[in-house]
Amino acid sequence: MNIAIILSGGIGSRINSISIPKQYFEVDGKMIIEHSIIKFIQNKNIDCLVIVCAEEWKGKIEERIKKRNLAKKIFFANQGASRQESVRNGMRVVAEQC
């Protein structure tokens, strides 16, 4: 089984002039993270997808996934205080769900 983890818990701190994290900017009518999700879902080699994100963005991402009717196992993990902790949270969901 091949599992992809998308880490999207960052705040985009290197872009000082924005009010939302860069992964949630819209490009061509889709959030940047949405472009990534679609590519992983379309990849026949990926069986399961785990999205690590801030709780405040989870509902918005779920809404976009449902809107596009993406059919694959998609799970969510909470972001951590650091990238390493976010990876650990994502791996924990992999162990539990996939």
mmCIF file of C-alpha atoms in Angstrom:
data_model
loop_
_atom_site.group_PDB
_atom_site.id
_atom_site.type_symbol
_atom_site.label_atom_id
_atom_site.label_comp_id
_atom_site.label_asym_id
_atom_site.label_seq_id
_atom_site.Cartn_x
_atom_site.Cartn_y
_atom_site.Cartn_z
ATOM 1 C CA MET A 1 0.000 0.000 0.000
ATOM 2 C CA ASN A 2 1.294 3.457 -0.955
ATOM 3 C CA ILE A 3 0.381 6.339 1.286
ATOM 4 C CA ALA A 4 0.968 10.042 0.677
ATOM 5 C CA ILE A 5 1.164 12.630 3.435
ATOM 6 C CA ILE A 6 0.616 16.300 2.634
ATOM 7 C CA LEU A 7 2.051 18.630 5.263
ATOM 8 C CA SER A 8 0.075 21.868 5.189
ATOM 9 C CA GLY A 9 0.343 23.122 8.735
ATOM 10 C CA GLY A 10 2.758 25.953 8.018
ATOM 11 C CA ILE A 11 1.812 29.598 8.208
ATOM 12 C CA GLY A 12 3.843 30.900 5.270
ATOM 13 C CA SER A 13 6.001 33.090 7.493
ATOM 14 C CA ARG A 14 8.430 33.930 4.669
ATOM 15 C CA ILE A 15 5.612 35.798 2.906
ATOM 16 C CA ASN A 16 5.066 38.699 5.296
ATOM 17 C CA SER A 17 2.270 40.473 3.448
ATOM 18 C CA ILE A 18 -0.460 37.836 3.497
ATOM 19 C CA SER A 19 -3.294 37.160 5.890
ATOM 20 C CA ILE A 20 -3.638 33.429 5.123
ATOM 21 C CA PRO A 21 -1.046 30.653 4.712
ATOM 22 C CA LYS A 22 0.165 30.362 1.114
ATOM 23 C CA GLN A 23 -1.145 26.791 0.691
ATOM 24 C CA TYR A 24 -4.672 28.225 0.864
ATOM 25 C CA PHE A 25 -4.187 30.910 -1.809
ATOM 26 C CA GLU A 26 -6.389 30.321 -4.816
ATOM 27 C CA VAL A 27 -4.846 29.672 -8.231
ATOM 28 C CA ASP A 28 -7.136 28.901 -11.171
ATOM 29 C CA GLY A 29 -10.145 28.605 -8.854
ATOM 30 C CA LYS A 30 -8.524 26.079 -6.493
ATOM 31 C CA MET A 31 -6.507 26.417 -3.311
ATOM 32 C CA ILE A 32 -2.856 25.491 -3.823
ATOM 33 C CA ILE A 33 -3.277 22.521 -1.471
ATOM 34 C CA GLU A 34 -6.247 21.425 -3.574
ATOM 35 C CA HIS A 35 -4.008 21.154 -6.639
ATOM 36 C CA SER A 36 -1.742 18.815 -4.637
ATOM 37 C CA ILE A 37 -4.637 16.750 -3.311
ATOM 38 C CA ILE A 38 -6.042 16.277 -6.821
ATOM 39 C CA LYS A 39 -2.670 15.115 -8.178
ATOM 40 C CA PHE A 40 -2.292 12.541 -5.402
ATOM 41 C CA ILE A 41 -5.879 11.333 -5.812
ATOM 42 C CA GLN A 42 -5.399 10.946 -9.577
ATOM 43 C CA ASN A 43 -2.192 8.953 -9.082
ATOM 44 C CA LYS A 44 -3.090 5.266 -9.438
ATOM 45 C CA ASN A 45 -0.089 4.346 -7.262
ATOM 46 C CA ILE A 46 -1.432 6.197 -4.201
ATOM 47 C CA ASP A 47 -3.914 4.195 -2.118
ATOM 48 C CA CYS A 48 -4.418 6.511 0.828
ATOM 49 C CA LEU A 49 -3.847 10.202 1.562
ATOM 50 C CA VAL A 50 -3.223 11.883 4.916
ATOM 51 C CA ILE A 51 -3.501 15.664 5.114
ATOM 52 C CA VAL A 52 -1.801 17.331 8.074
ATOM 53 C CA CYS A 53 -3.328 20.746 8.658
ATOM 54 C CA ALA A 54 -4.481 23.273 11.232
ATOM 55 C CA GLU A 55 -7.887 22.463 12.683
ATOM 56 C CA GLU A 56 -9.221 25.792 11.416
ATOM 57 C CA TRP A 57 -8.580 24.743 7.785
ATOM 58 C CA LYS A 58 -9.784 21.145 7.976
ATOM 59 C CA GLY A 59 -13.445 22.000 7.292
ATOM 60 C CA LYS A 60 -12.543 24.143 4.286
ATOM 61 C CA ILE A 61 -10.376 21.373 2.806
ATOM 62 C CA GLU A 62 -13.085 18.751 3.445
ATOM 63 C CA GLU A 63 -15.619 21.001 1.733
ATOM 64 C CA ARG A 64 -13.403 21.286 -1.353
ATOM 65 C CA ILE A 65 -12.799 17.523 -1.432
ATOM 66 C CA LYS A 66 -16.539 16.789 -1.228
ATOM 67 C CA LYS A 67 -17.284 19.408 -3.880
ATOM 68 C CA ARG A 68 -14.927 17.657 -6.303
ATOM 69 C CA ASN A 69 -16.210 14.189 -5.341
ATOM 70 C CA LEU A 70 -12.696 12.808 -4.893
ATOM 71 C CA ALA A 71 -12.958 9.090 -4.218
ATOM 72 C CA LYS A 72 -10.015 7.771 -2.245
ATOM 73 C CA LYS A 73 -9.303 7.188 1.394
ATOM 74 C CA ILE A 74 -8.460 10.615 2.808
ATOM 75 C CA PHE A 75 -7.658 11.148 6.470
ATOM 76 C CA PHE A 76 -6.649 14.202 8.479
ATOM 77 C CA ALA A 77 -4.053 14.759 11.177
ATOM 78 C CA ASN A 78 -3.528 17.843 13.309
ATOM 79 C CA GLN A 79 -0.502 19.993 12.705
ATOM 80 C CA GLY A 80 2.192 19.925 15.341
ATOM 81 C CA ALA A 81 4.211 22.677 16.974
ATOM 82 C CA SER A 82 7.045 21.842 14.562
ATOM 83 C CA ARG A 83 7.357 20.180 11.171
ATOM 84 C CA GLN A 84 8.781 17.090 12.878
ATOM 85 C CA GLU A 85 5.754 16.870 15.151
ATOM 86 C CA SER A 86 3.427 17.320 12.144
ATOM 87 C CA VAL A 87 5.157 14.418 10.405
ATOM 88 C CA ARG A 88 4.769 12.319 13.560
ATOM 89 C CA ASN A 89 1.053 13.168 13.725
ATOM 90 C CA GLY A 90 0.643 12.208 10.082
ATOM 91 C CA MET A 91 2.482 8.921 10.605
ATOM 92 C CA ARG A 92 0.301 8.159 13.623
ATOM 93 C CA VAL A 93 -2.802 8.487 11.427
ATOM 94 C CA VAL A 94 -1.164 6.251 8.815
ATOM 95 C CA ALA A 95 -0.576 3.573 11.458
ATOM 96 C CA GLU A 96 -4.149 3.836 12.746
ATOM 97 C CA GLN A 97 -6.135 4.225 9.519
ATOM 98 C CA CYS A 98 -4.275 3.008 6.461
#
